[in-house]
Amino acid sequence: MENILITGAFGQVGTDLITALKDIKPHDTIIASDIRIPQDSKPGIEQVILDVRDQESLRKTISRYNVTRIYHLASILSASAEKDPFLAYDVNINATFGLLKTAYKEHVASVIIPSSIAVYGPGISRDMVGSGVPTVPQTMYGISKVTGELLGNYFNRKFGLDVRGVRFPGLISYGTVPTAGTTDYAVEMFISAVEGKHYSCYLRPDTFLPMMYMPDALNALLKLSDADSEKLTNRMSYNVSAYSFSPEQLASAIRRYIPGFEVSYRPDERQIIADGWPRSLDSADAIKDWGFSPEYGFNEMVSDMITKLRSIRGRNKNAS
Ligand SMILES: NC(=O)c1ccc[n+]([C@@H]2O[C@H](COP(=O)([O-])OP(=O)(O)OC[C@H]3O[C@@H](n4cnc5c(N)ncnc54)[C@H](O)[C@@H]3O)[C@@H](O)[C@H]2O)c1
């Protein structure tokens, strides 16, 4: 039995990870921490207010619950990090270093830290980018994610701490509305379409980016967490992605279910971030080392998102 601490637990990934862990590991203790926690407590989990920059509170939480595994999800994402790079440095770099140090000193068995396609920068060939392609990011988010990967490798080599990570593409989910990333347009577009509203997209219609549906992202995290350490050839930086699409392709796929859905395009500063990222990823290392295999293709993801959002929207309407 494990005692699993999740930092940043009530963001887009954490919210769904809590549910997934409760389903597949019902006997483990889940400690869901964040700087803000929901008012309605989730049954069967411990909810803790924790700012990851506060090392003493982190140490006390790890010690109190005898934490054996940490999913370190607390992060300032790409668009927010460009708005406040000093905060992003503090949360994504300083606090990640502190967390690794505390995990090592408190004998935590393993730490999982998601990275991102933001580690790449301009100047690389942007198609089918593999894990070994040089990382030269120009955004604070990208810099902080590369640093997290390097620190994870360092703590593993130097102290034997079991640290692992995947480079996620844009993630699509219906449970939480993302607000801080560059790929958030996809979820926003779905919500506008289901609510019968026009959507103004902040990226150009032809901006191709790699993406993945949340159930596949969680599967990847959980598979990597439980993989045989000996088989990991690339501990911190496994590229994982299911498909790539552009805003205009997503809009036309949504129109198959919601004809008449209208989108206009008004690129803002997030376009510059997106233009420095890969258009598609090569997930070969993850496939080879721990059997990464996404279940949802693009069309299945679109169909499931619309079904799920329609049902949530119906429930909310009935409740109001
Ligand atoms: N969502 C994506 O599309 C995506 C893509 C690539 C990588 N990732 C990575 O996945 C991880 C989780 O991302 P997410 O999408 O859930 O992000 P999110 O922004 O939805 O959630 C991050 C959470 O961190 C919390 N947080 C911020 N500062 C904190 C602090 N000082 N102390 C404690 N908690 C703090 C926030 O309150 C929030 O709940 C991050 O490492 C992110 O870089 C996400």
mmCIF file of C-alpha atoms and ligand atoms in Angstrom:
data_model
loop_
_atom_site.group_PDB
_atom_site.id
_atom_site.type_symbol
_atom_site.label_atom_id
_atom_site.label_comp_id
_atom_site.label_asym_id
_atom_site.label_seq_id
_atom_site.Cartn_x
_atom_site.Cartn_y
_atom_site.Cartn_z
ATOM 1 C CA MET A 1 0.000 0.000 0.000
ATOM 2 C CA GLU A 2 1.238 3.464 -0.907
ATOM 3 C CA ASN A 3 0.744 6.928 0.572
ATOM 4 C CA ILE A 4 0.568 9.156 -2.489
ATOM 5 C CA LEU A 5 1.028 12.926 -2.276
ATOM 6 C CA ILE A 6 -0.176 14.988 -5.241
ATOM 7 C CA THR A 7 0.976 18.621 -5.404
ATOM 8 C CA GLY A 8 -1.113 21.005 -7.522
ATOM 9 C CA ALA A 9 -3.821 18.357 -7.148
ATOM 10 C CA PHE A 10 -6.815 20.485 -8.125
ATOM 11 C CA GLY A 11 -5.566 21.603 -11.525
ATOM 12 C CA GLN A 12 -6.450 20.020 -14.876
ATOM 13 C CA VAL A 13 -4.304 16.879 -14.519
ATOM 14 C CA GLY A 14 -4.581 16.431 -10.739
ATOM 15 C CA THR A 15 -8.388 16.533 -10.637
ATOM 16 C CA ASP A 16 -8.596 13.557 -13.013
ATOM 17 C CA LEU A 17 -5.555 11.805 -11.510
ATOM 18 C CA ILE A 18 -7.272 11.692 -8.095
ATOM 19 C CA THR A 19 -10.256 9.868 -9.637
ATOM 20 C CA ALA A 20 -8.026 7.494 -11.623
ATOM 21 C CA LEU A 21 -5.895 6.613 -8.576
ATOM 22 C CA LYS A 22 -8.969 6.017 -6.426
ATOM 23 C CA ASP A 23 -10.298 3.629 -9.090
ATOM 24 C CA ILE A 24 -7.179 1.577 -9.684
ATOM 25 C CA LYS A 25 -5.525 1.810 -6.260
ATOM 26 C CA PRO A 26 -8.470 1.901 -3.832
ATOM 27 C CA HIS A 27 -6.352 0.855 -0.825
ATOM 28 C CA ASP A 28 -3.722 3.575 -1.229
ATOM 29 C CA THR A 29 -3.957 6.810 0.765
ATOM 30 C CA ILE A 30 -4.209 9.857 -1.480
ATOM 31 C CA ILE A 31 -3.116 13.209 -0.102
ATOM 32 C CA ALA A 32 -4.334 15.889 -2.505
ATOM 33 C CA SER A 33 -2.561 19.204 -1.889
ATOM 34 C CA ASP A 34 -2.777 22.578 -3.576
ATOM 35 C CA ILE A 35 -2.594 26.280 -2.710
ATOM 36 C CA ARG A 36 -6.399 26.271 -2.824
ATOM 37 C CA ILE A 37 -8.674 23.319 -2.207
ATOM 38 C CA PRO A 38 -12.332 22.883 -3.180
ATOM 39 C CA GLN A 39 -14.948 23.671 -0.551
ATOM 40 C CA ASP A 40 -16.719 20.347 -0.979
ATOM 41 C CA SER A 41 -14.379 17.659 0.313
ATOM 42 C CA LYS A 42 -13.855 14.614 -1.886
ATOM 43 C CA PRO A 43 -14.656 11.382 -0.019
ATOM 44 C CA GLY A 44 -11.775 9.000 0.619
ATOM 45 C CA ILE A 45 -8.916 11.440 0.138
ATOM 46 C CA GLU A 46 -6.962 13.733 2.436
ATOM 47 C CA GLN A 47 -7.105 17.368 1.289
ATOM 48 C CA VAL A 48 -4.254 19.622 2.369
ATOM 49 C CA ILE A 49 -3.534 23.283 1.657
ATOM 50 C CA LEU A 50 0.133 23.340 0.671
ATOM 51 C CA ASP A 51 2.239 25.901 -1.156
ATOM 52 C CA VAL A 52 5.135 23.910 -2.617
ATOM 53 C CA ARG A 53 7.433 26.888 -2.034
ATOM 54 C CA ASP A 54 6.984 26.353 1.723
ATOM 55 C CA GLN A 55 9.582 23.647 2.313
ATOM 56 C CA GLU A 56 8.853 23.179 6.011
ATOM 57 C CA SER A 57 5.138 22.566 5.390
ATOM 58 C CA LEU A 58 6.035 20.175 2.588
ATOM 59 C CA ARG A 59 8.414 18.281 4.899
ATOM 60 C CA LYS A 60 5.790 18.081 7.642
ATOM 61 C CA THR A 61 3.156 16.789 5.183
ATOM 62 C CA ILE A 62 5.512 14.108 3.836
ATOM 63 C CA SER A 63 6.469 13.052 7.346
ATOM 64 C CA ARG A 64 2.928 13.150 8.790
ATOM 65 C CA TYR A 65 1.501 10.895 6.070
ATOM 66 C CA ASN A 66 4.654 8.813 5.615
ATOM 67 C CA VAL A 67 4.491 9.606 1.883
ATOM 68 C CA THR A 68 5.941 6.934 -0.407
ATOM 69 C CA ARG A 69 5.230 8.496 -3.831
ATOM 70 C CA ILE A 70 4.785 12.065 -5.058
ATOM 71 C CA TYR A 71 3.087 13.268 -8.232
ATOM 72 C CA HIS A 72 4.513 16.777 -8.454
ATOM 73 C CA LEU A 73 1.942 18.636 -10.575
ATOM 74 C CA ALA A 74 2.132 22.113 -8.983
ATOM 75 C CA SER A 75 3.265 24.386 -11.769
ATOM 76 C CA ILE A 76 2.772 27.737 -13.485
ATOM 77 C CA LEU A 77 1.861 26.862 -17.077
ATOM 78 C CA SER A 78 3.112 28.409 -20.320
ATOM 79 C CA ALA A 79 0.860 31.425 -20.841
ATOM 80 C CA SER A 80 0.826 32.376 -17.133
ATOM 81 C CA ALA A 81 4.592 31.863 -16.886
ATOM 82 C CA GLU A 82 5.212 34.406 -19.659
ATOM 83 C CA LYS A 83 3.001 36.884 -17.805
ATOM 84 C CA ASP A 84 4.900 36.391 -14.525
ATOM 85 C CA PRO A 85 8.281 34.729 -15.199
ATOM 86 C CA PHE A 86 9.569 35.453 -11.667
ATOM 87 C CA LEU A 87 6.695 33.547 -10.081
ATOM 88 C CA ALA A 88 7.174 30.735 -12.616
ATOM 89 C CA TYR A 89 10.882 30.508 -11.736
ATOM 90 C CA ASP A 90 10.046 30.308 -8.050
ATOM 91 C CA VAL A 91 7.306 27.679 -8.338
ATOM 92 C CA ASN A 92 8.644 25.607 -11.241
ATOM 93 C CA ILE A 93 12.379 25.689 -10.486
ATOM 94 C CA ASN A 94 13.087 26.684 -6.863
ATOM 95 C CA ALA A 95 10.191 24.683 -5.414
ATOM 96 C CA THR A 96 10.924 21.651 -7.616
ATOM 97 C CA PHE A 97 14.523 21.627 -6.351
ATOM 98 C CA GLY A 98 13.226 21.928 -2.773
ATOM 99 C CA LEU A 99 10.723 19.126 -3.331
ATOM 100 C CA LEU A 100 13.392 16.770 -4.694
ATOM 101 C CA LYS A 101 15.703 17.612 -1.776
ATOM 102 C CA THR A 102 12.931 17.004 0.773
ATOM 103 C CA ALA A 103 11.790 13.804 -0.959
ATOM 104 C CA TYR A 104 15.350 12.459 -0.808
ATOM 105 C CA LYS A 105 15.872 13.456 2.845
ATOM 106 C CA GLU A 106 12.477 12.044 3.902
ATOM 107 C CA HIS A 107 13.111 8.741 2.052
ATOM 108 C CA VAL A 108 10.215 9.056 -0.409
ATOM 109 C CA ALA A 109 10.493 6.076 -2.782
ATOM 110 C CA SER A 110 9.508 7.786 -6.042
ATOM 111 C CA VAL A 111 8.693 11.167 -7.560
ATOM 112 C CA ILE A 112 6.887 11.711 -10.886
ATOM 113 C CA ILE A 113 7.174 15.128 -12.533
ATOM 114 C CA PRO A 114 5.392 15.862 -15.825
ATOM 115 C CA SER A 115 7.408 17.873 -18.305
ATOM 116 C CA SER A 116 6.142 19.430 -21.533
ATOM 117 C CA ILE A 117 6.715 19.927 -25.254
ATOM 118 C CA ALA A 118 7.664 23.469 -24.174
ATOM 119 C CA VAL A 119 11.204 22.163 -23.549
ATOM 120 C CA TYR A 120 11.822 22.473 -27.288
ATOM 121 C CA GLY A 121 12.474 25.843 -28.825
ATOM 122 C CA PRO A 122 12.664 27.490 -32.222
ATOM 123 C CA GLY A 123 15.234 26.311 -34.737
ATOM 124 C CA ILE A 124 14.536 22.562 -34.611
ATOM 125 C CA SER A 125 12.757 20.538 -37.257
ATOM 126 C CA ARG A 126 9.241 20.603 -35.820
ATOM 127 C CA ASP A 127 7.835 17.323 -37.137
ATOM 128 C CA MET A 128 8.021 13.945 -35.348
ATOM 129 C CA VAL A 129 10.325 15.402 -32.737
ATOM 130 C CA GLY A 130 12.048 12.669 -30.718
ATOM 131 C CA SER A 131 13.191 12.708 -27.076
ATOM 132 C CA GLY A 132 16.831 13.162 -28.129
ATOM 133 C CA VAL A 133 16.319 16.402 -30.090
ATOM 134 C CA PRO A 134 18.201 19.297 -28.382
ATOM 135 C CA THR A 135 16.155 21.425 -25.994
ATOM 136 C CA VAL A 136 16.726 25.164 -26.338
ATOM 137 C CA PRO A 137 13.536 26.778 -25.024
ATOM 138 C CA GLN A 138 13.122 30.540 -25.009
ATOM 139 C CA THR A 139 10.138 30.765 -22.667
ATOM 140 C CA MET A 140 10.375 30.708 -18.869
ATOM 141 C CA TYR A 141 7.991 27.738 -18.806
ATOM 142 C CA GLY A 142 10.201 25.770 -21.214
ATOM 143 C CA ILE A 143 13.352 26.716 -19.294
ATOM 144 C CA SER A 144 11.754 25.619 -16.027
ATOM 145 C CA LYS A 145 10.606 22.302 -17.500
ATOM 146 C CA VAL A 146 14.083 21.466 -18.873
ATOM 147 C CA THR A 147 15.519 22.370 -15.465
ATOM 148 C CA GLY A 148 13.033 20.018 -13.763
ATOM 149 C CA GLU A 149 14.136 17.205 -16.079
ATOM 150 C CA LEU A 150 17.836 17.876 -15.428
ATOM 151 C CA LEU A 151 17.294 18.077 -11.664
ATOM 152 C CA GLY A 152 15.342 14.804 -11.713
ATOM 153 C CA ASN A 153 18.208 13.075 -13.528
ATOM 154 C CA TYR A 154 20.730 14.617 -11.123
ATOM 155 C CA PHE A 155 18.890 13.457 -7.983
ATOM 156 C CA ASN A 156 18.609 9.995 -9.505
ATOM 157 C CA ARG A 157 22.310 9.750 -10.378
ATOM 158 C CA LYS A 158 23.653 11.432 -7.262
ATOM 159 C CA PHE A 159 21.282 10.174 -4.562
ATOM 160 C CA GLY A 160 19.493 7.212 -6.138
ATOM 161 C CA LEU A 161 16.101 8.945 -5.822
ATOM 162 C CA ASP A 162 13.645 7.330 -8.266
ATOM 163 C CA VAL A 163 12.444 10.312 -10.315
ATOM 164 C CA ARG A 164 10.523 9.907 -13.603
ATOM 165 C CA GLY A 165 8.826 12.168 -16.108
ATOM 166 C CA VAL A 166 6.930 12.440 -19.388
ATOM 167 C CA ARG A 167 6.811 15.352 -21.799
ATOM 168 C CA PHE A 168 3.107 15.965 -22.247
ATOM 169 C CA PRO A 169 1.637 17.596 -25.349
ATOM 170 C CA GLY A 170 -1.530 19.723 -25.031
ATOM 171 C CA LEU A 171 -4.028 17.838 -22.843
ATOM 172 C CA ILE A 172 -7.751 17.752 -23.518
ATOM 173 C CA SER A 173 -10.251 17.074 -20.740
ATOM 174 C CA TYR A 174 -13.841 17.869 -19.833
ATOM 175 C CA GLY A 175 -13.493 17.806 -16.019
ATOM 176 C CA THR A 176 -11.619 21.079 -15.488
ATOM 177 C CA VAL A 177 -11.454 24.189 -17.640
ATOM 178 C CA PRO A 178 -7.751 24.960 -18.176
ATOM 179 C CA THR A 179 -6.766 28.620 -18.063
ATOM 180 C CA ALA A 180 -2.997 28.902 -18.076
ATOM 181 C CA GLY A 181 -1.631 27.061 -21.105
ATOM 182 C CA THR A 182 -1.120 27.621 -24.825
ATOM 183 C CA THR A 183 -3.126 24.584 -25.951
ATOM 184 C CA ASP A 184 -6.203 25.482 -23.842
ATOM 185 C CA TYR A 185 -7.992 26.698 -26.976
ATOM 186 C CA ALA A 186 -9.017 23.104 -27.746
ATOM 187 C CA VAL A 187 -11.038 22.653 -24.533
ATOM 188 C CA GLU A 188 -12.422 26.199 -24.816
ATOM 189 C CA MET A 189 -13.567 25.456 -28.376
ATOM 190 C CA PHE A 190 -15.448 22.330 -27.271
ATOM 191 C CA ILE A 191 -17.174 24.201 -24.447
ATOM 192 C CA SER A 192 -18.226 27.104 -26.695
ATOM 193 C CA ALA A 193 -19.578 24.679 -29.303
ATOM 194 C CA VAL A 194 -21.613 22.665 -26.783
ATOM 195 C CA GLU A 195 -22.966 25.874 -25.240
ATOM 196 C CA GLY A 196 -24.017 27.143 -28.672
ATOM 197 C CA LYS A 197 -21.595 30.074 -28.568
ATOM 198 C CA HIS A 198 -19.203 31.558 -31.098
ATOM 199 C CA TYR A 199 -15.500 30.960 -30.295
ATOM 200 C CA SER A 200 -12.708 33.467 -30.842
ATOM 201 C CA CYS A 201 -9.460 31.482 -31.119
ATOM 202 C CA TYR A 202 -6.159 33.038 -29.989
ATOM 203 C CA LEU A 203 -4.100 30.865 -32.379
ATOM 204 C CA ARG A 204 -3.973 30.943 -36.201
ATOM 205 C CA PRO A 205 -6.271 28.372 -37.842
ATOM 206 C CA ASP A 206 -3.319 26.372 -39.253
ATOM 207 C CA THR A 207 -1.331 26.038 -35.987
ATOM 208 C CA PHE A 208 -0.542 22.328 -35.683
ATOM 209 C CA LEU A 209 0.277 21.080 -32.178
ATOM 210 C CA PRO A 210 0.573 17.608 -30.641
ATOM 211 C CA MET A 211 -2.284 16.694 -28.301
ATOM 212 C CA MET A 212 -3.680 13.884 -26.173
ATOM 213 C CA TYR A 213 -6.920 13.074 -24.365
ATOM 214 C CA MET A 214 -6.698 13.087 -20.556
ATOM 215 C CA PRO A 215 -7.495 9.367 -20.038
ATOM 216 C CA ASP A 216 -4.473 8.523 -22.210
ATOM 217 C CA ALA A 217 -2.304 11.088 -20.398
ATOM 218 C CA LEU A 218 -3.198 9.545 -17.024
ATOM 219 C CA ASN A 219 -2.586 6.071 -18.364
ATOM 220 C CA ALA A 220 0.857 7.202 -19.480
ATOM 221 C CA LEU A 221 1.653 8.690 -16.054
ATOM 222 C CA LEU A 222 0.488 5.563 -14.236
ATOM 223 C CA LYS A 223 2.269 3.174 -16.596
ATOM 224 C CA LEU A 224 5.514 5.105 -16.283
ATOM 225 C CA SER A 225 5.159 5.231 -12.480
ATOM 226 C CA ASP A 226 4.873 1.444 -12.256
ATOM 227 C CA ALA A 227 7.393 0.578 -14.992
ATOM 228 C CA ASP A 228 10.464 -1.493 -14.170
ATOM 229 C CA SER A 229 13.213 1.002 -13.333
ATOM 230 C CA GLU A 230 15.796 -1.111 -15.173
ATOM 231 C CA LYS A 231 13.910 -0.627 -18.438
ATOM 232 C CA LEU A 232 13.935 3.180 -18.314
ATOM 233 C CA THR A 233 16.415 4.404 -20.902
ATOM 234 C CA ASN A 234 15.271 7.978 -20.646
ATOM 235 C CA ARG A 235 13.997 8.580 -17.094
ATOM 236 C CA MET A 236 12.786 12.225 -17.169
ATOM 237 C CA SER A 237 11.910 13.061 -20.756
ATOM 238 C CA TYR A 238 9.660 10.522 -22.455
ATOM 239 C CA ASN A 239 7.776 12.178 -25.324
ATOM 240 C CA VAL A 240 4.123 11.062 -25.389
ATOM 241 C CA SER A 241 1.454 12.172 -27.835
ATOM 242 C CA ALA A 242 -1.584 10.695 -29.571
ATOM 243 C CA TYR A 243 -2.119 12.953 -32.641
ATOM 244 C CA SER A 244 -1.688 16.497 -33.918
ATOM 245 C CA PHE A 245 -4.341 18.871 -35.212
ATOM 246 C CA SER A 246 -4.907 22.542 -35.927
ATOM 247 C CA PRO A 247 -7.729 24.799 -34.688
ATOM 248 C CA GLU A 248 -9.444 24.704 -38.105
ATOM 249 C CA GLN A 249 -9.339 20.890 -38.143
ATOM 250 C CA LEU A 250 -10.816 20.711 -34.652
ATOM 251 C CA ALA A 251 -13.546 23.202 -35.559
ATOM 252 C CA SER A 252 -14.575 21.171 -38.595
ATOM 253 C CA ALA A 253 -14.559 17.900 -36.594
ATOM 254 C CA ILE A 254 -16.838 19.553 -34.007
ATOM 255 C CA ARG A 255 -19.150 20.749 -36.820
ATOM 256 C CA ARG A 256 -19.904 17.101 -37.642
ATOM 257 C CA TYR A 257 -21.828 17.071 -34.328
ATOM 258 C CA ILE A 258 -22.748 20.747 -34.050
ATOM 259 C CA PRO A 259 -23.304 22.149 -37.550
ATOM 260 C CA GLY A 260 -23.189 25.915 -37.686
ATOM 261 C CA PHE A 261 -20.533 26.229 -34.934
ATOM 262 C CA GLU A 262 -18.655 29.454 -35.698
ATOM 263 C CA VAL A 263 -15.012 30.244 -34.985
ATOM 264 C CA SER A 264 -13.031 33.406 -35.664
ATOM 265 C CA TYR A 265 -9.283 33.788 -35.302
ATOM 266 C CA ARG A 266 -7.466 36.518 -33.432
ATOM 267 C CA PRO A 267 -3.890 35.366 -32.660
ATOM 268 C CA ASP A 268 -2.378 36.882 -29.505
ATOM 269 C CA GLU A 269 0.963 36.472 -27.693
ATOM 270 C CA ARG A 270 0.308 32.729 -27.249
ATOM 271 C CA GLN A 271 0.880 32.308 -31.012
ATOM 272 C CA ILE A 272 4.581 33.105 -30.475
ATOM 273 C CA ILE A 273 4.798 30.378 -27.816
ATOM 274 C CA ALA A 274 3.029 27.843 -30.069
ATOM 275 C CA ASP A 275 5.288 28.685 -33.023
ATOM 276 C CA GLY A 276 8.310 27.527 -30.992
ATOM 277 C CA TRP A 277 6.803 24.128 -30.157
ATOM 278 C CA PRO A 278 6.878 20.856 -32.136
ATOM 279 C CA ARG A 279 4.032 20.190 -34.594
ATOM 280 C CA SER A 280 4.195 16.469 -33.849
ATOM 281 C CA LEU A 281 6.048 14.178 -31.443
ATOM 282 C CA ASP A 282 7.756 10.823 -31.754
ATOM 283 C CA SER A 283 6.737 8.669 -28.754
ATOM 284 C CA ALA A 284 9.017 5.729 -29.724
ATOM 285 C CA ASP A 285 10.972 5.574 -26.428
ATOM 286 C CA ALA A 286 7.795 5.435 -24.331
ATOM 287 C CA ILE A 287 6.313 2.751 -26.598
ATOM 288 C CA LYS A 288 9.475 0.659 -26.401
ATOM 289 C CA ASP A 289 10.317 1.048 -22.690
ATOM 290 C CA TRP A 290 6.921 0.873 -20.956
ATOM 291 C CA GLY A 291 4.294 0.146 -23.594
ATOM 292 C CA PHE A 292 2.764 3.609 -24.090
ATOM 293 C CA SER A 293 -0.289 3.109 -26.275
ATOM 294 C CA PRO A 294 -3.015 5.755 -26.393
ATOM 295 C CA GLU A 295 -6.555 4.389 -26.773
ATOM 296 C CA TYR A 296 -8.276 7.463 -28.181
ATOM 297 C CA GLY A 297 -7.695 8.573 -31.758
ATOM 298 C CA PHE A 298 -8.670 12.116 -32.794
ATOM 299 C CA ASN A 299 -12.219 11.177 -33.847
ATOM 300 C CA GLU A 300 -12.878 9.113 -30.707
ATOM 301 C CA MET A 301 -11.639 11.988 -28.538
ATOM 302 C CA VAL A 302 -13.923 14.508 -30.299
ATOM 303 C CA SER A 303 -16.947 12.227 -29.972
ATOM 304 C CA ASP A 304 -16.276 11.492 -26.280
ATOM 305 C CA MET A 305 -15.651 15.165 -25.398
ATOM 306 C CA ILE A 306 -18.947 16.227 -26.946
ATOM 307 C CA THR A 307 -20.881 13.423 -25.268
ATOM 308 C CA LYS A 308 -19.351 14.135 -21.846
ATOM 309 C CA LEU A 309 -19.702 17.927 -22.078
ATOM 310 C CA ARG A 310 -23.330 17.615 -23.213
ATOM 311 C CA SER A 311 -24.082 15.415 -20.225
ATOM 312 C CA ILE A 312 -22.333 17.741 -17.744
ATOM 313 C CA ARG A 313 -24.048 20.757 -19.261
ATOM 314 C CA GLY A 314 -27.421 18.998 -19.037
ATOM 315 C CA ARG A 315 -26.809 18.162 -15.360
ATOM 316 C CA ASN A 316 -25.823 21.750 -14.550
ATOM 317 C CA LYS A 317 -28.873 23.091 -16.355
ATOM 318 C CA ASN A 318 -31.172 20.759 -14.429
ATOM 319 C CA ALA A 319 -29.527 21.767 -11.152
ATOM 320 C CA SER A 320 -29.992 25.516 -11.714
HETATM 321 N N1 LIG B 1 -2.432 20.643 -19.066
HETATM 322 C C1 LIG B 1 -1.583 20.509 -20.082
HETATM 323 O O1 LIG B 1 -1.970 20.638 -21.266
HETATM 324 C C2 LIG B 1 -0.133 20.175 -19.805
HETATM 325 C C3 LIG B 1 0.721 19.993 -20.899
HETATM 326 C C4 LIG B 1 2.053 19.712 -20.668
HETATM 327 C C5 LIG B 1 2.527 19.558 -19.368
HETATM 328 N N2 LIG B 1 1.681 19.731 -18.322
HETATM 329 C C6 LIG B 1 2.252 19.597 -16.960
HETATM 330 O O2 LIG B 1 1.391 18.816 -16.136
HETATM 331 C C7 LIG B 1 1.459 19.287 -14.790
HETATM 332 C C8 LIG B 1 0.043 19.600 -14.294
HETATM 333 O O3 LIG B 1 -0.491 20.599 -15.127
HETATM 334 P P1 LIG B 1 -2.037 21.039 -15.084
HETATM 335 O O4 LIG B 1 -2.511 21.086 -16.472
HETATM 336 O O5 LIG B 1 -2.775 20.243 -14.092
HETATM 337 O O6 LIG B 1 -1.850 22.539 -14.594
HETATM 338 P P2 LIG B 1 -2.935 23.464 -13.899
HETATM 339 O O7 LIG B 1 -2.509 24.888 -14.098
HETATM 340 O O8 LIG B 1 -4.308 23.081 -14.313
HETATM 341 O O9 LIG B 1 -2.749 23.056 -12.373
HETATM 342 C C9 LIG B 1 -1.591 23.407 -11.644
HETATM 343 C C10 LIG B 1 -1.982 23.452 -10.191
HETATM 344 O O10 LIG B 1 -0.828 23.910 -9.454
HETATM 345 C C11 LIG B 1 -1.301 24.719 -8.407
HETATM 346 N N3 LIG B 1 -0.237 25.595 -7.938
HETATM 347 C C12 LIG B 1 0.247 26.713 -8.518
HETATM 348 N N4 LIG B 1 1.198 27.264 -7.725
HETATM 349 C C13 LIG B 1 1.313 26.445 -6.644
HETATM 350 C C14 LIG B 1 2.122 26.491 -5.487
HETATM 351 N N5 LIG B 1 2.990 27.480 -5.258
HETATM 352 N N6 LIG B 1 1.989 25.491 -4.575
HETATM 353 C C15 LIG B 1 1.096 24.490 -4.768
HETATM 354 N N7 LIG B 1 0.289 24.405 -5.846
HETATM 355 C C16 LIG B 1 0.409 25.389 -6.771
HETATM 356 C C17 LIG B 1 -2.475 25.498 -8.989
HETATM 357 O O11 LIG B 1 -3.340 25.965 -7.968
HETATM 358 C C18 LIG B 1 -3.123 24.441 -9.892
HETATM 359 O O12 LIG B 1 -4.188 23.768 -9.237
HETATM 360 C C19 LIG B 1 2.391 20.498 -14.811
HETATM 361 O O13 LIG B 1 3.683 20.081 -14.456
HETATM 362 C C20 LIG B 1 2.388 20.926 -16.263
HETATM 363 O O14 LIG B 1 3.593 21.586 -16.600
HETATM 364 C C21 LIG B 1 0.360 20.039 -18.501
#
